Amino acid sequence: MMKKHILITGGAGFIGSHVVRLMVNRYPEYEIVNLDLLTYAGNLGNLTDIANAPNYQFVRADIADAVQVNELFDRFAFDGVIHLAAESHVDRSIEDPLSFVRTNVIGTVNLLNACRDQWAGQMEGKRFYHISTDEVYGTLGSEGLFMETTAYDPNSPYSASKASSDHFVRAYGETYGLPHVVTNCSNNYGPQQFPEKLIPLFIHNIKEEKALPVYGDGMYTRDWLYVIDHARAIDKVYHEGLNGETYNIGGFNEWKNIDLIRLLCGIMDEKLGRVTGHSEKLITYVKDRPGHDRRYAIDASKIKSELGWEPSVTFEEGLAETVEWYLENSEWLKNVTSGEYQQYYDQMYGSR
Ligand code: NAD
Ligand code: DAU
């Protein structure tokens, strides 16, 4: 039997590296190609444990460069694509929207074109799986949940670029018959997340006894999911999801930022042997993020009832494991916070 070739984009990033690891370990019968540009967010140090696996290859390439994408498709006859590569940080999108259009929109369309051309006349058994975000739905008030049928209403350049890419995926399904599936997931946390995002940034700052910059009044709500549970969901949807469908993925786990930050401070005080309440003193309210969405919360009942997926890790377990991972992997943290990171940090937060 011919081996299946699967392309995973963005596999050196946070979620992508967990997806690559799961797929490489679980499916020895697949040839997995990880395409990643290795931007500031991509790190092959996330994948040292599987780097030499016989069913795995890494290719450094830019999805926004059509020539590079087409060359890769000429080299490999891909049966499926799991597309995670993206610019992913909202604050960076406010500073530089065009880089988000380039990667998230143009990059996605380049991949769609390559699939359409390579699979022309033989779409059976092929699949383009696009990983998206709940941010495309905009913001919720204090009630309600995002459903798969919720109208798109993006508020940041990041979410607008993701919404645009989601629309292109659906349009290629309608126009060219491209077999596709889309998932929209809530906030992920866990090992190997770049410390620009709330949880790893605050773990790092608590450790270093630096200010914890809380945007606005800190009463913004997010729905948190452990990254390995997201990777499990991606595996499930890739293999069992129905073509043309969207599935929302969430943690059934809403937290106001300030409550989450206090919880994290408590866990860190305990792990670092500091007196209770020590780290909370680092909390510093700062200027709000422009266009800041007040609340995200996912109704993940469709993926639960139709595909039998639900989170397996509680927030308490996941957060404790995450904190432990960052404390045990100070080399990883040191590597990613050298160089460009310091410049970004000073520009975003000043040199507090
Ligand atoms: P990340 O920023 O950690 O990783 C993105 C990866 O994409 C990096 O390895 C980077 O090098 C690569 N990349 C960036 N531009 C590229 C380009 N032009 N060509 C090739 N590779 C490129 O992101 P993440 O948090 O792991 O998110 C992965 C995907 O999941 C994104 O599509 C994001 O929108 C989506 N998502 C993220 C979350 C979350 O909470 N992090 C939640 C829902 C959905
Ligand atoms: O909802 C899914 C999205 O979650 C993903 O699509 C994005 O890729 C991912 O970055 C994440 O977006 P958020 O903007 O929700 O995540 P972030 O970690 O940047 O912020 C979480 C909350 O914490 C948000 O309300 C802003 C706030 N915050 C964040 C930072 C970095 C602060 O108060 N201070 C900070 O320094």
PDB file of N, CA and C in Angstrom, residues 195-275:
ATOM      1  N   PRO A 195       6.613  33.148  24.903  1.00  0.00           N
ATOM      2  CA  PRO A 195       6.250  33.999  26.041  1.00  0.00           C
ATOM      3  C   PRO A 195       5.879  35.437  25.679  1.00  0.00           C
ATOM      4  N   GLU A 196       5.067  35.559  24.630  1.00  0.00           N
ATOM      5  CA  GLU A 196       4.409  36.835  24.321  1.00  0.00           C
ATOM      6  C   GLU A 196       2.929  36.705  24.724  1.00  0.00           C
ATOM      7  N   LYS A 197       2.448  35.448  24.821  1.00  0.00           N
ATOM      8  CA  LYS A 197       1.045  35.178  25.154  1.00  0.00           C
ATOM      9  C   LYS A 197       0.903  35.193  26.683  1.00  0.00           C
ATOM     10  N   LEU A 198      -0.309  35.463  27.154  1.00  0.00           N
ATOM     11  CA  LEU A 198      -0.531  35.759  28.576  1.00  0.00           C
ATOM     12  C   LEU A 198       0.130  34.771  29.545  1.00  0.00           C
ATOM     13  N   ILE A 199      -0.187  33.482  29.430  1.00  0.00           N
ATOM     14  CA  ILE A 199       0.260  32.545  30.478  1.00  0.00           C
ATOM     15  C   ILE A 199       1.787  32.393  30.516  1.00  0.00           C
ATOM     16  N   PRO A 200       2.457  32.092  29.378  1.00  0.00           N
ATOM     17  CA  PRO A 200       3.914  31.965  29.488  1.00  0.00           C
ATOM     18  C   PRO A 200       4.616  33.289  29.805  1.00  0.00           C
ATOM     19  N   LEU A 201       4.061  34.403  29.319  1.00  0.00           N
ATOM     20  CA  LEU A 201       4.664  35.705  29.639  1.00  0.00           C
ATOM     21  C   LEU A 201       4.627  35.948  31.146  1.00  0.00           C
ATOM     22  N   PHE A 202       3.482  35.616  31.752  1.00  0.00           N
ATOM     23  CA  PHE A 202       3.342  35.894  33.182  1.00  0.00           C
ATOM     24  C   PHE A 202       4.143  34.897  34.015  1.00  0.00           C
ATOM     25  N   ILE A 203       4.252  33.642  33.560  1.00  0.00           N
ATOM     26  CA  ILE A 203       5.120  32.682  34.274  1.00  0.00           C
ATOM     27  C   ILE A 203       6.560  33.217  34.278  1.00  0.00           C
ATOM     28  N   HIS A 204       6.998  33.659  33.105  1.00  0.00           N
ATOM     29  CA  HIS A 204       8.365  34.181  32.956  1.00  0.00           C
ATOM     30  C   HIS A 204       8.575  35.403  33.865  1.00  0.00           C
ATOM     31  N   ASN A 205       7.616  36.334  33.831  1.00  0.00           N
ATOM     32  CA  ASN A 205       7.778  37.561  34.615  1.00  0.00           C
ATOM     33  C   ASN A 205       7.721  37.285  36.123  1.00  0.00           C
ATOM     34  N   ILE A 206       6.845  36.361  36.521  1.00  0.00           N
ATOM     35  CA  ILE A 206       6.776  36.039  37.960  1.00  0.00           C
ATOM     36  C   ILE A 206       8.127  35.471  38.401  1.00  0.00           C
ATOM     37  N   LYS A 207       8.654  34.575  37.573  1.00  0.00           N
ATOM     38  CA  LYS A 207       9.942  33.968  37.919  1.00  0.00           C
ATOM     39  C   LYS A 207      11.031  35.036  38.069  1.00  0.00           C
ATOM     40  N   GLU A 208      11.005  35.999  37.139  1.00  0.00           N
ATOM     41  CA  GLU A 208      12.035  37.047  37.131  1.00  0.00           C
ATOM     42  C   GLU A 208      11.675  38.216  38.051  1.00  0.00           C
ATOM     43  N   GLU A 209      10.531  38.111  38.741  1.00  0.00           N
ATOM     44  CA  GLU A 209      10.015  39.199  39.606  1.00  0.00           C
ATOM     45  C   GLU A 209       9.876  40.514  38.833  1.00  0.00           C
ATOM     46  N   LYS A 210       9.304  40.395  37.626  1.00  0.00           N
ATOM     47  CA  LYS A 210       9.036  41.589  36.802  1.00  0.00           C
ATOM     48  C   LYS A 210       7.545  41.907  36.858  1.00  0.00           C
ATOM     49  N   ALA A 211       7.178  43.149  36.510  1.00  0.00           N
ATOM     50  CA  ALA A 211       5.769  43.567  36.541  1.00  0.00           C
ATOM     51  C   ALA A 211       4.904  42.654  35.672  1.00  0.00           C
ATOM     52  N   LEU A 212       3.659  42.420  36.096  1.00  0.00           N
ATOM     53  CA  LEU A 212       2.687  41.638  35.320  1.00  0.00           C
ATOM     54  C   LEU A 212       1.706  42.617  34.676  1.00  0.00           C
ATOM     55  N   PRO A 213       1.877  42.905  33.378  1.00  0.00           N
ATOM     56  CA  PRO A 213       1.082  43.962  32.738  1.00  0.00           C
ATOM     57  C   PRO A 213      -0.337  43.506  32.386  1.00  0.00           C
ATOM     58  N   VAL A 214      -1.304  43.865  33.212  1.00  0.00           N
ATOM     59  CA  VAL A 214      -2.702  43.476  33.001  1.00  0.00           C
ATOM     60  C   VAL A 214      -3.381  44.568  32.178  1.00  0.00           C
ATOM     61  N   TYR A 215      -3.910  44.177  31.013  1.00  0.00           N
ATOM     62  CA  TYR A 215      -4.528  45.172  30.125  1.00  0.00           C
ATOM     63  C   TYR A 215      -5.888  45.619  30.686  1.00  0.00           C
ATOM     64  N   GLY A 216      -6.128  46.930  30.657  1.00  0.00           N
ATOM     65  CA  GLY A 216      -7.441  47.479  31.026  1.00  0.00           C
ATOM     66  C   GLY A 216      -7.800  47.120  32.460  1.00  0.00           C
ATOM     67  N   ASP A 217      -9.081  46.712  32.652  1.00  0.00           N
ATOM     68  CA  ASP A 217      -9.527  46.403  34.019  1.00  0.00           C
ATOM     69  C   ASP A 217      -9.309  44.935  34.397  1.00  0.00           C
ATOM     70  N   GLY A 218      -8.740  44.149  33.482  1.00  0.00           N
ATOM     71  CA  GLY A 218      -8.438  42.739  33.787  1.00  0.00           C
ATOM     72  C   GLY A 218      -9.673  41.838  33.812  1.00  0.00           C
ATOM     73  N   MET A 219     -10.832  42.406  33.419  1.00  0.00           N
ATOM     74  CA  MET A 219     -12.078  41.620  33.519  1.00  0.00           C
ATOM     75  C   MET A 219     -12.442  40.957  32.178  1.00  0.00           C
ATOM     76  N   TYR A 220     -11.490  40.842  31.293  1.00  0.00           N
ATOM     77  CA  TYR A 220     -11.716  40.173  30.000  1.00  0.00           C
ATOM     78  C   TYR A 220     -11.724  38.661  30.225  1.00  0.00           C
ATOM     79  N   THR A 221     -12.572  37.967  29.470  1.00  0.00           N
ATOM     80  CA  THR A 221     -12.742  36.524  29.703  1.00  0.00           C
ATOM     81  C   THR A 221     -12.268  35.714  28.498  1.00  0.00           C
ATOM     82  N   ARG A 222     -11.547  34.639  28.776  1.00  0.00           N
ATOM     83  CA  ARG A 222     -11.095  33.710  27.739  1.00  0.00           C
ATOM     84  C   ARG A 222     -11.447  32.285  28.179  1.00  0.00           C
ATOM     85  N   ASP A 223     -11.537  31.380  27.193  1.00  0.00           N
ATOM     86  CA  ASP A 223     -11.912  29.981  27.422  1.00  0.00           C
ATOM     87  C   ASP A 223     -10.658  29.156  27.122  1.00  0.00           C
ATOM     88  N   TRP A 224     -10.038  28.587  28.160  1.00  0.00           N
ATOM     89  CA  TRP A 224      -8.693  28.010  28.022  1.00  0.00           C
ATOM     90  C   TRP A 224      -8.718  26.498  27.795  1.00  0.00           C
ATOM     91  N   LEU A 225      -7.880  26.053  26.854  1.00  0.00           N
ATOM     92  CA  LEU A 225      -7.791  24.632  26.506  1.00  0.00           C
ATOM     93  C   LEU A 225      -6.323  24.200  26.509  1.00  0.00           C
ATOM     94  N   TYR A 226      -6.064  23.053  27.114  1.00  0.00           N
ATOM     95  CA  TYR A 226      -4.691  22.523  27.140  1.00  0.00           C
ATOM     96  C   TYR A 226      -4.298  22.114  25.723  1.00  0.00           C
ATOM     97  N   VAL A 227      -3.089  22.491  25.312  1.00  0.00           N
ATOM     98  CA  VAL A 227      -2.686  22.337  23.910  1.00  0.00           C
ATOM     99  C   VAL A 227      -2.731  20.873  23.445  1.00  0.00           C
ATOM    100  N   ILE A 228      -2.448  19.948  24.350  1.00  0.00           N
ATOM    101  CA  ILE A 228      -2.430  18.540  23.921  1.00  0.00           C
ATOM    102  C   ILE A 228      -3.858  18.071  23.629  1.00  0.00           C
ATOM    103  N   ASP A 229      -4.828  18.639  24.328  1.00  0.00           N
ATOM    104  CA  ASP A 229      -6.225  18.323  24.002  1.00  0.00           C
ATOM    105  C   ASP A 229      -6.614  18.919  22.650  1.00  0.00           C
ATOM    106  N   HIS A 230      -6.048  20.081  22.312  1.00  0.00           N
ATOM    107  CA  HIS A 230      -6.307  20.635  20.970  1.00  0.00           C
ATOM    108  C   HIS A 230      -5.683  19.725  19.911  1.00  0.00           C
ATOM    109  N   ALA A 231      -4.467  19.248  20.166  1.00  0.00           N
ATOM    110  CA  ALA A 231      -3.815  18.347  19.197  1.00  0.00           C
ATOM    111  C   ALA A 231      -4.649  17.072  19.015  1.00  0.00           C
ATOM    112  N   ARG A 232      -5.214  16.552  20.099  1.00  0.00           N
ATOM    113  CA  ARG A 232      -6.083  15.356  20.004  1.00  0.00           C
ATOM    114  C   ARG A 232      -7.311  15.652  19.149  1.00  0.00           C
ATOM    115  N   ALA A 233      -7.860  16.859  19.337  1.00  0.00           N
ATOM    116  CA  ALA A 233      -9.045  17.248  18.555  1.00  0.00           C
ATOM    117  C   ALA A 233      -8.688  17.349  17.064  1.00  0.00           C
ATOM    118  N   ILE A 234      -7.499  17.895  16.782  1.00  0.00           N
ATOM    119  CA  ILE A 234      -7.077  18.054  15.386  1.00  0.00           C
ATOM    120  C   ILE A 234      -6.922  16.680  14.712  1.00  0.00           C
ATOM    121  N   ASP A 235      -6.332  15.740  15.436  1.00  0.00           N
ATOM    122  CA  ASP A 235      -6.202  14.372  14.925  1.00  0.00           C
ATOM    123  C   ASP A 235      -7.596  13.798  14.602  1.00  0.00           C
ATOM    124  N   LYS A 236      -8.504  13.984  15.526  1.00  0.00           N
ATOM    125  CA  LYS A 236      -9.874  13.457  15.386  1.00  0.00           C
ATOM    126  C   LYS A 236     -10.567  14.078  14.156  1.00  0.00           C
ATOM    127  N   VAL A 237     -10.493  15.400  14.062  1.00  0.00           N
ATOM    128  CA  VAL A 237     -11.192  16.083  12.962  1.00  0.00           C
ATOM    129  C   VAL A 237     -10.544  15.715  11.627  1.00  0.00           C
ATOM    130  N   TYR A 238      -9.204  15.643  11.614  1.00  0.00           N
ATOM    131  CA  TYR A 238      -8.539  15.305  10.345  1.00  0.00           C
ATOM    132  C   TYR A 238      -9.023  13.943   9.839  1.00  0.00           C
ATOM    133  N   HIS A 239      -9.183  12.997  10.772  1.00  0.00           N
ATOM    134  CA  HIS A 239      -9.538  11.632  10.349  1.00  0.00           C
ATOM    135  C   HIS A 239     -11.031  11.376  10.270  1.00  0.00           C
ATOM    136  N   GLU A 240     -11.820  12.075  11.091  1.00  0.00           N
ATOM    137  CA  GLU A 240     -13.240  11.704  11.177  1.00  0.00           C
ATOM    138  C   GLU A 240     -14.203  12.839  10.862  1.00  0.00           C
ATOM    139  N   GLY A 241     -13.687  14.080  10.762  1.00  0.00           N
ATOM    140  CA  GLY A 241     -14.569  15.211  10.468  1.00  0.00           C
ATOM    141  C   GLY A 241     -15.166  15.075   9.069  1.00  0.00           C
ATOM    142  N   LEU A 242     -16.302  15.733   8.870  1.00  0.00           N
ATOM    143  CA  LEU A 242     -16.958  15.643   7.561  1.00  0.00           C
ATOM    144  C   LEU A 242     -16.527  16.795   6.665  1.00  0.00           C
ATOM    145  N   ASN A 243     -16.343  16.523   5.402  1.00  0.00           N
ATOM    146  CA  ASN A 243     -15.963  17.571   4.452  1.00  0.00           C
ATOM    147  C   ASN A 243     -16.969  18.701   4.459  1.00  0.00           C
ATOM    148  N   GLY A 244     -16.447  19.938   4.396  1.00  0.00           N
ATOM    149  CA  GLY A 244     -17.310  21.110   4.319  1.00  0.00           C
ATOM    150  C   GLY A 244     -17.807  21.587   5.672  1.00  0.00           C
ATOM    151  N   GLU A 245     -17.462  20.841   6.738  1.00  0.00           N
ATOM    152  CA  GLU A 245     -17.980  21.206   8.067  1.00  0.00           C
ATOM    153  C   GLU A 245     -16.997  22.087   8.825  1.00  0.00           C
ATOM    154  N   THR A 246     -17.572  22.826   9.783  1.00  0.00           N
ATOM    155  CA  THR A 246     -16.790  23.573  10.771  1.00  0.00           C
ATOM    156  C   THR A 246     -17.069  22.955  12.128  1.00  0.00           C
ATOM    157  N   TYR A 247     -16.040  22.844  12.955  1.00  0.00           N
ATOM    158  CA  TYR A 247     -16.211  22.380  14.340  1.00  0.00           C
ATOM    159  C   TYR A 247     -15.572  23.401  15.274  1.00  0.00           C
ATOM    160  N   ASN A 248     -16.316  23.833  16.272  1.00  0.00           N
ATOM    161  CA  ASN A 248     -15.731  24.670  17.321  1.00  0.00           C
ATOM    162  C   ASN A 248     -15.066  23.775  18.361  1.00  0.00           C
ATOM    163  N   ILE A 249     -13.893  24.234  18.841  1.00  0.00           N
ATOM    164  CA  ILE A 249     -13.168  23.482  19.870  1.00  0.00           C
ATOM    165  C   ILE A 249     -12.921  24.419  21.052  1.00  0.00           C
ATOM    166  N   GLY A 250     -13.268  23.960  22.247  1.00  0.00           N
ATOM    167  CA  GLY A 250     -13.071  24.822  23.420  1.00  0.00           C
ATOM    168  C   GLY A 250     -12.869  23.986  24.656  1.00  0.00           C
ATOM    169  N   GLY A 251     -12.560  24.673  25.759  1.00  0.00           N
ATOM    170  CA  GLY A 251     -12.194  23.960  26.984  1.00  0.00           C
ATOM    171  C   GLY A 251     -13.307  23.849  28.002  1.00  0.00           C
ATOM    172  N   PHE A 252     -14.498  24.382  27.697  1.00  0.00           N
ATOM    173  CA  PHE A 252     -15.580  24.471  28.687  1.00  0.00           C
ATOM    174  C   PHE A 252     -14.978  25.076  29.970  1.00  0.00           C
ATOM    175  N   ASN A 253     -14.186  26.140  29.815  1.00  0.00           N
ATOM    176  CA  ASN A 253     -13.309  26.581  30.907  1.00  0.00           C
ATOM    177  C   ASN A 253     -13.046  28.086  30.842  1.00  0.00           C
ATOM    178  N   GLU A 254     -14.060  28.871  31.210  1.00  0.00           N
ATOM    179  CA  GLU A 254     -13.933  30.336  31.121  1.00  0.00           C
ATOM    180  C   GLU A 254     -13.276  30.924  32.362  1.00  0.00           C
ATOM    181  N   TRP A 255     -12.361  31.853  32.121  1.00  0.00           N
ATOM    182  CA  TRP A 255     -11.699  32.555  33.230  1.00  0.00           C
ATOM    183  C   TRP A 255     -11.592  34.044  32.916  1.00  0.00           C
ATOM    184  N   LYS A 256     -11.899  34.876  33.891  1.00  0.00           N
ATOM    185  CA  LYS A 256     -11.566  36.304  33.770  1.00  0.00           C
ATOM    186  C   LYS A 256     -10.057  36.407  33.927  1.00  0.00           C
ATOM    187  N   ASN A 257      -9.416  37.271  33.140  1.00  0.00           N
ATOM    188  CA  ASN A 257      -7.949  37.351  33.178  1.00  0.00           C
ATOM    189  C   ASN A 257      -7.421  37.513  34.600  1.00  0.00           C
ATOM    190  N   ILE A 258      -8.025  38.417  35.362  1.00  0.00           N
ATOM    191  CA  ILE A 258      -7.466  38.721  36.683  1.00  0.00           C
ATOM    192  C   ILE A 258      -7.571  37.516  37.631  1.00  0.00           C
ATOM    193  N   ASP A 259      -8.643  36.736  37.488  1.00  0.00           N
ATOM    194  CA  ASP A 259      -8.771  35.539  38.339  1.00  0.00           C
ATOM    195  C   ASP A 259      -7.713  34.502  37.960  1.00  0.00           C
ATOM    196  N   LEU A 260      -7.514  34.355  36.661  1.00  0.00           N
ATOM    197  CA  LEU A 260      -6.496  33.414  36.177  1.00  0.00           C
ATOM    198  C   LEU A 260      -5.109  33.846  36.645  1.00  0.00           C
ATOM    199  N   ILE A 261      -4.849  35.145  36.565  1.00  0.00           N
ATOM    200  CA  ILE A 261      -3.524  35.658  36.958  1.00  0.00           C
ATOM    201  C   ILE A 261      -3.291  35.422  38.450  1.00  0.00           C
ATOM    202  N   ARG A 262      -4.333  35.627  39.260  1.00  0.00           N
ATOM    203  CA  ARG A 262      -4.187  35.385  40.717  1.00  0.00           C
ATOM    204  C   ARG A 262      -3.924  33.901  40.988  1.00  0.00           C
ATOM    205  N   LEU A 263      -4.636  33.025  40.251  1.00  0.00           N
ATOM    206  CA  LEU A 263      -4.421  31.582  40.411  1.00  0.00           C
ATOM    207  C   LEU A 263      -2.964  31.231  40.080  1.00  0.00           C
ATOM    208  N   LEU A 264      -2.497  31.779  38.953  1.00  0.00           N
ATOM    209  CA  LEU A 264      -1.122  31.513  38.501  1.00  0.00           C
ATOM    210  C   LEU A 264      -0.107  32.018  39.534  1.00  0.00           C
ATOM    211  N   CYS A 265      -0.359  33.208  40.075  1.00  0.00           N
ATOM    212  CA  CYS A 265       0.549  33.766  41.092  1.00  0.00           C
ATOM    213  C   CYS A 265       0.629  32.800  42.285  1.00  0.00           C
ATOM    214  N   GLY A 266      -0.521  32.257  42.695  1.00  0.00           N
ATOM    215  CA  GLY A 266      -0.555  31.330  43.842  1.00  0.00           C
ATOM    216  C   GLY A 266       0.252  30.072  43.555  1.00  0.00           C
ATOM    217  N   ILE A 267       0.048  29.490  42.341  1.00  0.00           N
ATOM    218  CA  ILE A 267       0.779  28.261  41.966  1.00  0.00           C
ATOM    219  C   ILE A 267       2.288  28.544  41.951  1.00  0.00           C
ATOM    220  N   MET A 268       2.646  29.695  41.382  1.00  0.00           N
ATOM    221  CA  MET A 268       4.072  30.029  41.262  1.00  0.00           C
ATOM    222  C   MET A 268       4.693  30.268  42.644  1.00  0.00           C
ATOM    223  N   ASP A 269       3.975  30.955  43.529  1.00  0.00           N
ATOM    224  CA  ASP A 269       4.504  31.185  44.889  1.00  0.00           C
ATOM    225  C   ASP A 269       4.818  29.853  45.556  1.00  0.00           C
ATOM    226  N   GLU A 270       3.867  28.895  45.374  1.00  0.00           N
ATOM    227  CA  GLU A 270       4.062  27.588  46.006  1.00  0.00           C
ATOM    228  C   GLU A 270       5.273  26.874  45.416  1.00  0.00           C
ATOM    229  N   LYS A 271       5.334  26.857  44.059  1.00  0.00           N
ATOM    230  CA  LYS A 271       6.429  26.120  43.398  1.00  0.00           C
ATOM    231  C   LYS A 271       7.786  26.743  43.681  1.00  0.00           C
ATOM    232  N   LEU A 272       7.811  28.088  43.824  1.00  0.00           N
ATOM    233  CA  LEU A 272       9.097  28.760  44.013  1.00  0.00           C
ATOM    234  C   LEU A 272       9.433  28.951  45.487  1.00  0.00           C
ATOM    235  N   GLY A 273       8.540  28.431  46.350  1.00  0.00           N
ATOM    236  CA  GLY A 273       8.790  28.535  47.790  1.00  0.00           C
ATOM    237  C   GLY A 273       8.705  29.968  48.293  1.00  0.00           C
ATOM    238  N   ARG A 274       7.854  30.781  47.639  1.00  0.00           N
ATOM    239  CA  ARG A 274       7.692  32.167  48.096  1.00  0.00           C
ATOM    240  C   ARG A 274       6.471  32.272  49.009  1.00  0.00           C
ATOM    241  N   VAL A 275       6.402  33.310  49.816  1.00  0.00           N
ATOM    242  CA  VAL A 275       5.236  33.417  50.705  1.00  0.00           C
ATOM    243  C   VAL A 275       3.989  33.725  49.885  1.00  0.00           C
TER     244      VAL A 275
END
